[in-house]
PDB file of C-alpha atoms in Angstrom:
ATOM      1  CA  PHE A1392     -21.429   4.058  10.111  1.00 45.00           C
ATOM      2  CA  GLY A1393     -24.779   4.848   8.432  1.00 49.00           C
ATOM      3  CA  ASP A1394     -25.234   8.273   6.803  1.00 64.00           C
ATOM      4  CA  CYS A1395     -22.562   9.861   8.951  1.00 72.00           C
ATOM      5  CA  LYS A1396     -19.496  11.183   7.148  1.00 79.00           C
ATOM      6  CA  VAL A1397     -16.220   9.737   8.773  1.00 88.00           C
ATOM      7  CA  LYS A1398     -13.018  11.811   8.602  1.00 90.00           C
ATOM      8  CA  LEU A1399      -9.760  10.148   9.627  1.00 91.00           C
ATOM      9  CA  MET A1400      -7.570  12.351  11.559  1.00 90.00           C
ATOM     10  CA  GLY A1401      -3.909  11.669  12.285  1.00 89.00           C
ATOM     11  CA  TYR A1402      -0.265  12.427  11.663  1.00 92.00           C
ATOM     12  CA  TYR A1403       0.643  12.017   7.912  1.00 92.00           C
ATOM     13  CA  SER A1404       4.033  10.208   8.447  1.00 91.00           C
ATOM     14  CA  SER A1405       2.537   7.814  10.813  1.00 91.00           C
ATOM     15  CA  LEU A1406      -0.331   6.753   8.656  1.00 88.00           C
ATOM     16  CA  VAL A1407       1.650   6.605   5.361  1.00 87.00           C
ATOM     17  CA  GLU A1408       4.435   4.590   7.242  1.00 90.00           C
ATOM     18  CA  GLU A1409       1.687   2.098   7.993  1.00 89.00           C
ATOM     19  CA  TYR A1410       1.180   1.425   4.276  1.00 90.00           C
ATOM     20  CA  ASN A1411       4.966   1.562   3.194  1.00 89.00           C
ATOM     21  CA  SER A1412       4.223   5.067   1.503  1.00 86.00           C
ATOM     22  CA  ASP A1413       1.467   3.525  -0.744  1.00 91.00           C
ATOM     23  CA  VAL A1414      -0.932   6.441  -0.145  1.00 92.00           C
ATOM     24  CA  ASP A1415      -3.335   5.118  -2.837  1.00 92.00           C
ATOM     25  CA  ASN A1416      -3.715   1.963  -1.160  1.00 93.00           C
ATOM     26  CA  MET A1417      -4.364   3.760   2.204  1.00 93.00           C
ATOM     27  CA  CYS A1418      -7.171   5.858   0.597  1.00 92.00           C
ATOM     28  CA  GLN A1419      -8.877   2.822  -0.906  1.00 93.00           C
ATOM     29  CA  ASP A1420      -8.753   1.045   2.574  1.00 93.00           C
ATOM     30  CA  ALA A1421     -10.243   4.032   4.214  1.00 92.00           C
ATOM     31  CA  ALA A1422     -13.019   4.129   1.698  1.00 90.00           C
ATOM     32  CA  MET A1423     -13.683   0.422   1.966  1.00 90.00           C
ATOM     33  CA  SER A1424     -13.931   0.938   5.845  1.00 89.00           C
ATOM     34  CA  GLY A1425     -16.531   3.675   5.549  1.00 89.00           C
ATOM     35  CA  ALA A1426     -14.498   6.847   5.790  1.00 91.00           C
ATOM     36  CA  ASN A1427     -14.644   9.511   3.263  1.00 91.00           C
ATOM     37  CA  GLY A1428     -11.908  11.737   4.197  1.00 93.00           C
ATOM     38  CA  PHE A1429      -8.779  12.672   5.968  1.00 93.00           C
ATOM     39  CA  LEU A1430      -7.669  15.393   8.257  1.00 92.00           C
ATOM     40  CA  MET A1431      -3.780  15.284   8.343  1.00 91.00           C
ATOM     41  CA  VAL A1432      -1.470  16.682  10.572  1.00 90.00           C
ATOM     42  CA  GLY A1433       2.169  17.229   9.734  1.00 91.00           C
ATOM     43  CA  ILE A1434       1.875  17.079   6.114  1.00 92.00           C
ATOM     44  CA  GLU A1435       4.680  19.245   4.272  1.00 91.00           C
ATOM     45  CA  GLU A1436       3.514  22.254   2.361  1.00 90.00           C
ATOM     46  CA  GLY A1437       3.967  22.194  -1.507  1.00 88.00           C
ATOM     47  CA  LYS A1438       4.351  18.873  -3.545  1.00 89.00           C
ATOM     48  CA  GLN A1439       3.478  16.458  -0.400  1.00 91.00           C
ATOM     49  CA  GLU A1440       0.224  18.109   0.238  1.00 91.00           C
ATOM     50  CA  LEU A1441      -0.683  18.564  -3.354  1.00 90.00           C
ATOM     51  CA  ASP A1442       0.193  14.934  -4.071  1.00 91.00           C
ATOM     52  CA  PHE A1443      -1.851  13.707  -1.483  1.00 92.00           C
ATOM     53  CA  ASN A1444      -4.740  15.945  -2.178  1.00 91.00           C
ATOM     54  CA  SER A1445      -4.663  14.490  -5.947  1.00 90.00           C
ATOM     55  CA  ILE A1446      -4.660  10.913  -4.622  1.00 91.00           C
ATOM     56  CA  CYS A1447      -7.643  11.602  -2.286  1.00 91.00           C
ATOM     57  CA  CYS A1448      -9.587  13.032  -4.975  1.00 89.00           C
ATOM     58  CA  LYS A1449      -8.826  10.398  -7.198  1.00 89.00           C
ATOM     59  CA  ASN A1450     -10.344   7.785  -4.630  1.00 91.00           C
ATOM     60  CA  ASN A1451     -13.444  10.230  -3.938  1.00 90.00           C
ATOM     61  CA  MET A1452     -12.036  11.085  -0.608  1.00 92.00           C
ATOM     62  CA  SER A1453     -11.861  14.647   0.739  1.00 92.00           C
ATOM     63  CA  SER A1454      -8.552  16.190   2.283  1.00 91.00           C
ATOM     64  CA  ILE A1455      -9.683  18.646   5.048  1.00 93.00           C
ATOM     65  CA  GLN A1456      -7.271  21.656   4.990  1.00 93.00           C
ATOM     66  CA  LEU A1457      -6.366  23.002   8.449  1.00 93.00           C
ATOM     67  CA  VAL A1458      -6.027  26.991   8.383  1.00 95.00           C
ATOM     68  CA  ARG A1459      -3.788  27.706  11.480  1.00 92.00           C
ATOM     69  CA  PRO A1460      -3.444  31.050  13.217  1.00 90.00           C
ATOM     70  CA  GLY A1461      -1.250  33.540  11.661  1.00 89.00           C
ATOM     71  CA  SER A1462      -1.524  31.870   8.289  1.00 93.00           C
ATOM     72  CA  SER A1463      -0.906  34.659   5.495  1.00 94.00           C
ATOM     73  CA  ASP A1464      -3.647  35.535   2.993  1.00 94.00           C
ATOM     74  CA  ARG A1465      -1.709  33.947   0.244  1.00 93.00           C
ATOM     75  CA  ARG A1466      -1.474  30.656   2.332  1.00 94.00           C
ATOM     76  CA  ILE A1467      -5.185  30.731   3.140  1.00 94.00           C
ATOM     77  CA  ALA A1468      -5.964  31.058  -0.557  1.00 92.00           C
ATOM     78  CA  ASP A1469      -3.827  28.160  -1.406  1.00 92.00           C
ATOM     79  CA  LEU A1470      -5.508  26.014   1.297  1.00 94.00           C
ATOM     80  CA  ALA A1471      -9.065  27.282  -0.014  1.00 93.00           C
ATOM     81  CA  GLY A1472      -7.972  26.148  -3.479  1.00 91.00           C
ATOM     82  CA  MET A1473      -6.965  22.667  -2.365  1.00 91.00           C
ATOM     83  CA  ALA A1474     -10.205  22.194  -0.394  1.00 92.00           C
ATOM     84  CA  SER A1475     -13.060  19.864  -1.653  1.00 91.00           C
ATOM     85  CA  SER A1476     -15.453  19.765   1.266  1.00 91.00           C
ATOM     86  CA  PHE A1477     -14.745  22.145   4.032  1.00 93.00           C
ATOM     87  CA  LEU A1478     -12.104  24.019   5.865  1.00 96.00           C
ATOM     88  CA  TYR A1479     -10.965  23.649   9.664  1.00 95.00           C
ATOM     89  CA  VAL A1480     -10.043  26.926  11.001  1.00 95.00           C
ATOM     90  CA  VAL A1481      -7.934  26.383  14.170  1.00 92.00           C
ATOM     91  CA  SER A1482      -9.113  28.958  16.948  1.00 88.00           C
ATOM     92  CA  SER A1483      -5.732  29.430  18.726  1.00 80.00           C
ATOM     93  CA  LYS A1484      -2.249  28.261  18.906  1.00 76.00           C
ATOM     94  CA  GLY A1485      -0.974  26.084  21.276  1.00 62.00           C
ATOM     95  CA  LYS A1486      -1.724  22.358  22.223  1.00 62.00           C
ATOM     96  CA  THR A1487      -5.184  20.614  21.814  1.00 62.00           C
ATOM     97  CA  GLY A1488      -7.517  20.448  24.753  1.00 54.00           C
ATOM     98  CA  ALA A1489     -10.488  22.129  26.083  1.00 56.00           C
ATOM     99  CA  ARG A1490     -10.339  25.883  26.924  1.00 63.00           C
ATOM    100  CA  ASN A1491     -12.409  28.266  29.135  1.00 69.00           C
ATOM    101  CA  ALA A1492     -12.732  31.012  26.385  1.00 73.00           C
ATOM    102  CA  LEU A1493     -12.254  31.618  22.673  1.00 82.00           C
ATOM    103  CA  PRO A1494      -9.844  34.175  21.282  1.00 82.00           C
ATOM    104  CA  LYS A1495     -11.109  37.815  20.840  1.00 86.00           C
ATOM    105  CA  ASP A1496      -9.938  38.132  17.394  1.00 89.00           C
ATOM    106  CA  LEU A1497     -11.769  34.862  16.188  1.00 91.00           C
ATOM    107  CA  ASP A1498     -14.378  36.754  14.339  1.00 93.00           C
ATOM    108  CA  ASP A1499     -11.671  38.489  12.243  1.00 93.00           C
ATOM    109  CA  ALA A1500      -9.722  35.146  11.652  1.00 93.00           C
ATOM    110  CA  VAL A1501     -12.989  33.335  10.326  1.00 95.00           C
ATOM    111  CA  ALA A1502     -13.808  36.301   8.131  1.00 95.00           C
ATOM    112  CA  ARG A1503     -10.256  36.296   6.587  1.00 95.00           C
ATOM    113  CA  VAL A1504     -10.925  32.708   5.391  1.00 96.00           C
ATOM    114  CA  ARG A1505     -14.350  33.363   4.238  1.00 96.00           C
ATOM    115  CA  ALA A1506     -13.066  35.988   1.888  1.00 96.00           C
ATOM    116  CA  LYS A1507     -11.138  33.321   0.131  1.00 95.00           C
ATOM    117  CA  THR A1508     -13.660  30.585  -0.029  1.00 95.00           C
ATOM    118  CA  ASP A1509     -17.482  29.904  -0.270  1.00 95.00           C
ATOM    119  CA  LEU A1510     -16.902  26.387   1.024  1.00 95.00           C
ATOM    120  CA  PRO A1511     -18.305  25.419   4.643  1.00 95.00           C
ATOM    121  CA  LEU A1512     -15.966  26.677   7.512  1.00 96.00           C
ATOM    122  CA  VAL A1513     -15.652  24.899  10.893  1.00 95.00           C
ATOM    123  CA  VAL A1514     -13.895  26.172  14.030  1.00 94.00           C
ATOM    124  CA  GLY A1515     -11.992  23.913  16.430  1.00 90.00           C
ATOM    125  CA  PHE A1516      -9.505  23.864  19.137  1.00 85.00           C
ATOM    126  CA  GLY A1517     -10.481  24.295  22.830  1.00 81.00           C
ATOM    127  CA  ILE A1518     -14.370  24.334  22.373  1.00 86.00           C
ATOM    128  CA  SER A1519     -15.731  23.029  25.824  1.00 82.00           C
ATOM    129  CA  ASN A1520     -19.410  24.481  26.344  1.00 86.00           C
ATOM    130  CA  PRO A1521     -22.285  25.383  24.734  1.00 88.00           C
ATOM    131  CA  GLU A1522     -21.927  29.293  24.874  1.00 90.00           C
ATOM    132  CA  MET A1523     -18.470  28.597  23.136  1.00 90.00           C
ATOM    133  CA  VAL A1524     -20.527  26.470  20.388  1.00 90.00           C
ATOM    134  CA  LYS A1525     -23.077  29.284  20.117  1.00 92.00           C
ATOM    135  CA  ARG A1526     -20.476  31.790  19.415  1.00 91.00           C
ATOM    136  CA  VAL A1527     -18.714  29.574  16.865  1.00 92.00           C
ATOM    137  CA  SER A1528     -21.933  28.717  15.264  1.00 93.00           C
ATOM    138  CA  ASN A1529     -22.814  32.404  14.700  1.00 94.00           C
ATOM    139  CA  LEU A1530     -19.562  33.056  12.695  1.00 94.00           C
ATOM    140  CA  SER A1531     -18.937  29.742  10.915  1.00 95.00           C
ATOM    141  CA  ASP A1532     -20.768  26.673   9.717  1.00 95.00           C
ATOM    142  CA  GLY A1533     -19.771  24.137  12.541  1.00 91.00           C
ATOM    143  CA  ALA A1534     -17.934  23.537  15.625  1.00 91.00           C
ATOM    144  CA  VAL A1535     -15.063  20.767  16.293  1.00 89.00           C
ATOM    145  CA  VAL A1536     -15.356  19.467  19.779  1.00 84.00           C
ATOM    146  CA  GLY A1537     -12.850  16.428  19.567  1.00 80.00           C
ATOM    147  CA  SER A1538     -10.710  17.081  22.672  1.00 77.00           C
ATOM    148  CA  PHE A1539     -13.755  17.942  24.866  1.00 78.00           C
ATOM    149  CA  LEU A1540     -15.389  14.602  24.202  1.00 77.00           C
ATOM    150  CA  THR A1541     -12.207  12.643  24.522  1.00 76.00           C
ATOM    151  CA  ASP A1542     -11.551  14.320  27.971  1.00 76.00           C
ATOM    152  CA  CYS A1543     -15.145  13.129  28.948  1.00 74.00           C
ATOM    153  CA  ILE A1544     -14.507   9.882  28.275  1.00 72.00           C
ATOM    154  CA  ILE A1545     -11.298   9.692  29.981  1.00 75.00           C
ATOM    155  CA  LYS A1546     -12.693  11.346  33.147  1.00 74.00           C
ATOM    156  CA  ASN A1547     -15.864   8.911  33.219  1.00 69.00           C
ATOM    157  CA  GLU A1548     -13.926   5.606  32.645  1.00 64.00           C
ATOM    158  CA  GLY A1549     -15.471   2.937  34.510  1.00 54.00           C
ATOM    159  CA  LYS A1550     -18.450   5.041  35.642  1.00 60.00           C
ATOM    160  CA  VAL A1551     -20.830   4.831  32.644  1.00 55.00           C
ATOM    161  CA  ARG A1552     -20.516   3.459  29.246  1.00 60.00           C
ATOM    162  CA  ASP A1553     -18.645   5.564  26.727  1.00 63.00           C
ATOM    163  CA  GLU A1554     -21.608   5.596  24.536  1.00 72.00           C
ATOM    164  CA  ASP A1555     -23.740   7.168  27.239  1.00 74.00           C
ATOM    165  CA  VAL A1556     -20.931   9.752  27.935  1.00 71.00           C
ATOM    166  CA  ILE A1557     -20.719  10.683  24.323  1.00 75.00           C
ATOM    167  CA  LEU A1558     -24.451  11.074  23.857  1.00 81.00           C
ATOM    168  CA  GLN A1559     -24.964  13.134  26.917  1.00 79.00           C
ATOM    169  CA  LYS A1560     -22.132  15.593  26.155  1.00 77.00           C
ATOM    170  CA  ILE A1561     -23.239  15.996  22.527  1.00 82.00           C
ATOM    171  CA  ALA A1562     -26.681  16.791  23.537  1.00 87.00           C
ATOM    172  CA  HIS A1563     -25.335  19.166  26.081  1.00 84.00           C
ATOM    173  CA  LEU A1564     -23.188  21.071  23.481  1.00 85.00           C
ATOM    174  CA  HIS A1565     -25.872  20.809  20.872  1.00 87.00           C
ATOM    175  CA  ARG A1566     -27.875  23.280  22.453  1.00 88.00           C
ATOM    176  CA  GLY A1567     -25.362  25.993  21.181  1.00 88.00           C
ATOM    177  CA  THR A1568     -25.700  25.097  17.660  1.00 89.00           C
ATOM    178  CA  ILE A1569     -29.149  26.925  16.946  1.00 89.00           C
ATOM    179  CA  GLN A1570     -28.056  29.985  15.004  1.00 90.00           C
ATOM    180  CA  ASP A1571     -29.252  33.411  15.497  1.00 91.00           C
ATOM    181  CA  ILE A1572     -30.642  35.494  12.796  1.00 90.00           C
ATOM    182  CA  GLY A1573     -27.807  37.143  10.766  1.00 89.00           C
ATOM    183  CA  ALA A1574     -25.260  34.414  11.505  1.00 92.00           C
ATOM    184  CA  LYS A1575     -22.200  35.555   9.703  1.00 92.00           C
ATOM    185  CA  ASN A1576     -19.891  33.863   7.300  1.00 94.00           C
ATOM    186  CA  GLN A1577     -22.166  31.053   5.902  1.00 94.00           C
ATOM    187  CA  ALA A1578     -21.230  28.800   3.048  1.00 94.00           C
ATOM    188  CA  SER A1579     -22.797  29.052  -0.353  1.00 94.00           C
ATOM    189  CA  LYS A1580     -21.571  25.844  -1.618  1.00 93.00           C
ATOM    190  CA  LEU A1581     -20.954  22.563  -0.184  1.00 91.00           C
ATOM    191  CA  SER A1582     -18.051  20.898  -2.323  1.00 89.00           C
ATOM    192  CA  GLN A1583     -15.683  21.718  -5.153  1.00 90.00           C
ATOM    193  CA  VAL A1584     -13.006  20.134  -7.167  1.00 85.00           C
ATOM    194  CA  PRO A1585      -9.703  21.269  -5.791  1.00 85.00           C
ATOM    195  CA  LEU A1586      -8.162  23.977  -8.185  1.00 80.00           C
ATOM    196  CA  HIS A1587      -4.876  21.903  -9.001  1.00 77.00           C
ATOM    197  CA  VAL A1588      -6.845  18.837  -9.870  1.00 75.00           C
ATOM    198  CA  LYS A1589      -8.753  21.087 -12.478  1.00 72.00           C
ATOM    199  CA  ILE A1590      -5.374  22.597 -13.775  1.00 73.00           C
ATOM    200  CA  ASN A1591      -3.988  18.913 -14.084  1.00 69.00           C
ATOM    201  CA  SER A1592      -7.030  17.733 -15.702  1.00 65.00           C
ATOM    202  CA  TYR A1593      -6.980  20.550 -18.112  1.00 62.00           C
ATOM    203  CA  ILE A1594      -3.306  20.137 -19.035  1.00 66.00           C
ATOM    204  CA  ASN A1595      -3.845  16.285 -19.480  1.00 61.00           C
ATOM    205  CA  LYS A1596      -6.751  16.806 -21.828  1.00 57.00           C
ATOM    206  CA  SER A1597      -4.897  19.510 -23.691  1.00 54.00           C
ATOM    207  CA  SER A1598      -1.786  17.219 -24.030  1.00 52.00           C
ATOM    208  CA  MET A1599      -4.190  14.191 -25.424  1.00 48.00           C
ATOM    209  CA  LEU A1600      -5.661  16.651 -27.782  1.00 46.00           C
ATOM    210  CA  ARG A1601      -2.436  17.835 -29.179  1.00 51.00           C
ATOM    211  CA  VAL A1602      -1.185  14.203 -29.536  1.00 46.00           C
ATOM    212  CA  ARG A1603      -4.468  13.392 -31.321  1.00 49.00           C
ATOM    213  CA  ARG A1604      -3.992  16.212 -33.583  1.00 51.00           C
ATOM    214  CA  CYS A1605      -0.122  15.256 -34.323  1.00 49.00           C
ATOM    215  CA  SER A1606      -1.188  11.668 -34.982  1.00 46.00           C
ATOM    216  CA  SER A1607      -3.910  12.909 -37.543  1.00 48.00           C
ATOM    217  CA  GLN A1608      -1.400  15.213 -39.175  1.00 48.00           C
ATOM    218  CA  LEU A1609       1.177  12.393 -39.350  1.00 44.00           C
ATOM    219  CA  PHE A1610      -1.365  10.025 -40.772  1.00 44.00           C
ATOM    220  CA  ARG A1611      -2.339  12.662 -43.492  1.00 52.00           C
ATOM    221  CA  LEU A1612       1.156  12.963 -44.326  1.00 47.00           C
ATOM    222  CA  ALA A1613       1.757   9.291 -44.587  1.00 46.00           C
ATOM    223  CA  THR A1614      -1.220   8.944 -46.636  1.00 48.00           C
ATOM    224  CA  ILE A1615       0.194  11.613 -49.058  1.00 45.00           C
ATOM    225  CA  HIS A1616       3.555  10.065 -49.082  1.00 45.00           C
ATOM    226  CA  GLU A1617       2.123   6.641 -50.051  1.00 51.00           C
ATOM    227  CA  THR A1618      -0.022   8.292 -52.831  1.00 51.00           C
ATOM    228  CA  VAL A1619       2.982  10.042 -54.274  1.00 45.00           C
ATOM    229  CA  ASN A1620       4.941   6.920 -54.268  1.00 52.00           C
ATOM    230  CA  ALA A1621       2.236   4.791 -55.870  1.00 52.00           C
ATOM    231  CA  ARG A1622       1.913   7.681 -58.587  1.00 53.00           C
ATOM    232  CA  ALA A1623       5.683   7.670 -59.133  1.00 52.00           C
ATOM    233  CA  ALA A1624       5.831   3.860 -59.560  1.00 53.00           C
TER     234      ALA A1624
END
Protein backbone atom coordinates (compact mmCIF):
# COMPACT_ATOMS: atom_id res chain seq x y z
CA PHE A 1 0.00 0.00 0.00
CA GLY A 2 3.02 2.31 0.00
CA ASP A 3 2.61 5.25 2.38
CA CYS A 4 -1.20 4.98 2.46
CA LYS A 5 -2.80 4.38 5.84
CA VAL A 6 -5.24 1.51 5.38
CA LYS A 7 -8.17 1.04 7.76
CA LEU A 8 -10.27 -2.13 7.61
CA MET A 9 -14.00 -1.63 8.02
CA GLY A 10 -16.55 -4.32 8.75
CA TYR A 11 -18.97 -5.86 11.21
CA TYR A 12 -17.24 -6.84 14.43
CA SER A 13 -19.05 -10.16 14.81
CA SER A 14 -18.25 -11.27 11.25
CA LEU A 15 -14.56 -10.42 11.40
CA VAL A 16 -14.04 -11.92 14.85
CA GLU A 17 -15.91 -15.08 13.82
CA GLU A 18 -13.34 -15.60 11.05
CA TYR A 19 -10.66 -15.79 13.73
CA ASN A 20 -12.62 -17.86 16.26
CA SER A 21 -12.72 -14.85 18.61
CA ASP A 22 -8.92 -14.54 18.59
CA VAL A 23 -8.87 -10.75 18.23
CA ASP A 24 -5.16 -10.55 18.97
CA ASN A 25 -4.35 -12.83 16.02
CA MET A 26 -6.71 -10.84 13.79
CA CYS A 27 -4.87 -7.60 14.61
CA GLN A 28 -1.50 -9.22 13.96
CA ASP A 29 -2.64 -10.54 10.57
CA ALA A 30 -4.06 -7.14 9.62
CA ALA A 31 -0.83 -5.38 10.57
CA MET A 32 1.30 -7.86 8.59
CA SER A 33 -0.97 -7.29 5.57
CA GLY A 34 -0.33 -3.55 5.60
CA ALA A 35 -3.33 -2.24 7.54
CA ASN A 36 -2.90 0.01 10.54
CA GLY A 37 -6.39 0.26 11.96
CA PHE A 38 -10.02 -0.87 12.15
CA LEU A 39 -13.37 0.82 11.87
CA MET A 40 -15.72 -1.68 13.47
CA VAL A 41 -19.50 -1.58 13.13
CA GLY A 42 -21.76 -3.40 15.57
CA ILE A 43 -19.30 -3.58 18.45
CA GLU A 44 -20.97 -3.46 21.86
CA GLU A 45 -20.53 -0.46 24.13
CA GLY A 46 -18.59 -1.07 27.31
CA LYS A 47 -16.31 -4.02 27.92
CA GLN A 48 -16.26 -5.34 24.36
CA GLU A 49 -15.21 -2.05 22.78
CA LEU A 50 -12.66 -1.36 25.52
CA ASP A 51 -11.12 -4.83 25.22
CA PHE A 52 -10.91 -4.51 21.43
CA ASN A 53 -9.40 -1.06 21.74
CA SER A 54 -6.74 -2.32 24.15
CA ILE A 55 -5.76 -5.19 21.84
CA CYS A 56 -5.52 -2.78 18.91
CA CYS A 57 -3.18 -0.53 20.89
CA LYS A 58 -1.03 -3.49 21.90
CA ASN A 59 -0.58 -4.30 18.19
CA ASN A 60 0.00 -0.65 17.17
CA MET A 61 -3.36 -0.56 15.39
CA SER A 62 -5.85 2.27 15.69
CA SER A 63 -9.52 1.69 16.45
CA ILE A 64 -11.59 4.37 14.74
CA GLN A 65 -14.52 5.57 16.82
CA LEU A 66 -17.89 6.21 15.17
CA VAL A 67 -19.81 9.18 16.55
CA ARG A 68 -23.43 8.66 15.55
CA PRO A 69 -26.14 11.32 15.29
CA GLY A 70 -27.88 11.87 18.59
CA SER A 71 -24.96 10.67 20.72
CA SER A 72 -25.01 12.19 24.21
CA ASP A 73 -22.18 14.46 25.39
CA ARG A 74 -21.10 11.71 27.77
CA ARG A 75 -20.96 9.14 24.98
CA ILE A 76 -18.98 11.52 22.77
CA ALA A 77 -16.52 12.06 25.63
CA ASP A 78 -16.15 8.28 26.05
CA LEU A 79 -15.50 7.82 22.32
CA ALA A 80 -12.98 10.68 22.34
CA GLY A 81 -11.17 9.03 25.23
CA MET A 82 -10.96 5.72 23.35
CA ALA A 83 -9.71 7.29 20.11
CA SER A 84 -6.06 7.02 19.14
CA SER A 85 -5.93 8.63 15.67
CA PHE A 86 -9.20 10.24 14.50
CA LEU A 87 -12.96 10.08 14.96
CA TYR A 88 -15.54 9.43 12.26
CA VAL A 89 -18.54 11.75 12.64
CA VAL A 90 -21.58 10.17 10.98
CA SER A 91 -23.40 13.02 9.26
CA SER A 92 -26.93 11.60 9.23
CA LYS A 93 -29.14 8.73 10.29
CA GLY A 94 -30.27 5.94 7.99
CA LYS A 95 -28.58 3.58 5.57
CA THR A 96 -25.27 4.22 3.87
CA GLY A 97 -25.28 5.61 0.33
CA ALA A 98 -24.77 8.85 -1.59
CA ARG A 99 -27.12 11.75 -0.78
CA ASN A 100 -27.93 15.05 -2.46
CA ALA A 101 -27.49 17.30 0.59
CA LEU A 102 -25.93 17.40 4.05
CA PRO A 103 -27.96 17.92 7.25
CA LYS A 104 -28.51 21.56 8.24
CA ASP A 105 -27.34 20.89 11.79
CA LEU A 106 -24.03 19.27 10.74
CA ASP A 107 -21.99 22.29 11.88
CA ASP A 108 -23.37 21.98 15.41
CA ALA A 109 -22.87 18.21 15.41
CA VAL A 110 -19.18 18.50 14.50
CA ALA A 111 -18.67 21.33 17.01
CA ARG A 112 -20.05 19.11 19.80
CA VAL A 113 -17.44 16.47 19.02
CA ARG A 114 -14.66 19.04 18.68
CA ALA A 115 -15.47 20.26 22.19
CA LYS A 116 -14.43 16.82 23.50
CA THR A 117 -11.21 16.18 21.57
CA ASP A 118 -8.28 17.78 19.76
CA LEU A 119 -7.85 14.79 17.42
CA PRO A 120 -8.77 14.98 13.71
CA LEU A 121 -12.45 14.64 12.84
CA VAL A 122 -13.68 13.26 9.53
CA VAL A 123 -17.27 13.42 8.35
CA GLY A 124 -18.95 10.78 6.23
CA PHE A 125 -22.24 9.20 5.21
CA GLY A 126 -23.76 10.43 1.98
CA ILE A 127 -21.09 12.78 0.62
CA SER A 128 -21.47 12.70 -3.17
CA ASN A 129 -20.14 15.86 -4.85
CA PRO A 130 -17.36 18.49 -4.57
CA GLU A 131 -19.72 21.02 -3.00
CA MET A 132 -20.52 18.67 -0.14
CA VAL A 133 -16.81 17.87 0.27
CA LYS A 134 -16.14 21.62 0.40
CA ARG A 135 -18.63 22.20 3.18
CA VAL A 136 -17.33 19.23 5.19
CA SER A 137 -13.70 20.30 4.66
CA ASN A 138 -14.47 23.72 6.11
CA LEU A 139 -15.96 22.35 9.32
CA SER A 140 -13.77 19.28 9.93
CA ASP A 141 -10.44 17.69 8.98
CA GLY A 142 -11.63 15.38 6.20
CA ALA A 143 -14.43 13.75 4.23
CA VAL A 144 -15.30 10.08 3.82
CA VAL A 145 -16.67 9.13 0.37
CA GLY A 146 -16.67 5.32 0.44
CA SER A 147 -20.27 4.71 -0.62
CA PHE A 148 -20.02 7.17 -3.49
CA LEU A 149 -16.92 5.50 -4.93
CA THR A 150 -18.48 2.07 -4.51
CA ASP A 151 -21.56 3.23 -6.42
CA CYS A 152 -19.35 4.60 -9.21
CA ILE A 153 -17.55 1.29 -9.62
CA ILE A 154 -20.82 -0.66 -9.74
CA LYS A 155 -22.46 1.71 -12.25
CA ASN A 156 -19.42 1.73 -14.57
CA GLU A 157 -18.69 -1.99 -14.40
CA GLY A 158 -17.63 -3.28 -17.81
CA LYS A 159 -17.17 0.19 -19.36
CA VAL A 160 -13.83 1.24 -17.91
CA ARG A 161 -11.36 -0.27 -15.52
CA ASP A 162 -12.16 0.12 -11.84
CA GLU A 163 -8.85 1.91 -11.27
CA ASP A 164 -9.73 4.56 -13.85
CA VAL A 165 -13.15 5.12 -12.31
CA ILE A 166 -11.68 5.59 -8.84
CA LEU A 167 -9.00 8.01 -10.04
CA GLN A 168 -11.47 10.09 -12.03
CA LYS A 169 -13.96 10.35 -9.17
CA ILE A 170 -11.30 11.11 -6.57
CA ALA A 171 -9.96 13.90 -8.79
CA HIS A 172 -13.51 15.23 -9.19
CA LEU A 173 -14.25 15.23 -5.47
CA HIS A 174 -10.77 16.47 -4.54
CA ARG A 175 -11.67 19.90 -5.89
CA GLY A 176 -13.71 20.44 -2.75
CA THR A 177 -10.91 19.68 -0.29
CA ILE A 178 -9.27 23.11 -0.51
CA GLN A 179 -10.21 24.85 2.71
CA ASP A 180 -11.20 28.47 3.03
CA ILE A 181 -9.42 30.80 5.44
CA GLY A 182 -11.05 30.36 8.80
CA ALA A 183 -12.01 26.68 8.43
CA LYS A 184 -13.61 25.47 11.66
CA ASN A 185 -12.93 22.65 14.10
CA GLN A 186 -9.38 21.91 12.98
CA ALA A 187 -7.33 19.33 14.90
CA SER A 188 -4.40 20.38 17.07
CA LYS A 189 -2.91 16.89 17.50
CA LEU A 190 -2.74 13.78 15.32
CA SER A 191 -2.67 10.93 17.81
CA GLN A 192 -2.95 9.96 21.46
CA VAL A 193 -2.84 6.96 23.77
CA PRO A 194 -6.45 6.05 24.66
CA LEU A 195 -7.41 7.09 28.19
CA HIS A 196 -8.29 3.60 29.44
CA VAL A 197 -4.96 2.26 28.15
CA LYS A 198 -3.16 4.98 30.10
CA ILE A 199 -5.13 4.14 33.24
CA ASN A 200 -4.50 0.40 32.93
CA SER A 201 -0.79 1.04 32.37
CA TYR A 202 -0.67 3.24 35.48
CA ILE A 203 -2.51 0.63 37.55
CA ASN A 204 -0.19 -2.15 36.36
CA LYS A 205 2.91 -0.07 37.11
CA SER A 206 1.54 0.85 40.54
CA SER A 207 0.77 -2.81 41.27
CA MET A 208 4.28 -3.85 40.23
CA LEU A 209 5.73 -1.12 42.46
CA ARG A 210 3.67 -2.32 45.41
CA VAL A 211 4.80 -5.90 44.77
CA ARG A 212 8.43 -4.78 44.66
CA ARG A 213 8.02 -2.82 47.88
CA CYS A 214 6.36 -5.77 49.60
CA SER A 215 9.09 -8.10 48.34
CA SER A 216 11.76 -5.72 49.61
CA GLN A 217 10.08 -5.48 53.01
CA LEU A 218 9.71 -9.26 53.24
CA PHE A 219 13.37 -9.67 52.32
CA ARG A 220 14.39 -7.26 55.09
CA LEU A 221 12.16 -9.05 57.59
CA ALA A 222 13.60 -12.41 56.55
CA THR A 223 17.14 -11.05 56.92
CA ILE A 224 16.38 -9.66 60.38
CA HIS A 225 14.77 -12.97 61.39
CA GLU A 226 17.82 -14.94 60.24
CA THR A 227 20.17 -12.53 62.05
CA VAL A 228 18.20 -12.84 65.29
CA ASN A 229 18.18 -16.64 65.02
CA ALA A 230 21.91 -16.69 64.32
CA ARG A 231 22.65 -14.54 67.40
CA ALA A 232 20.36 -16.68 69.54
CA ALA A 233 22.22 -19.78 68.44
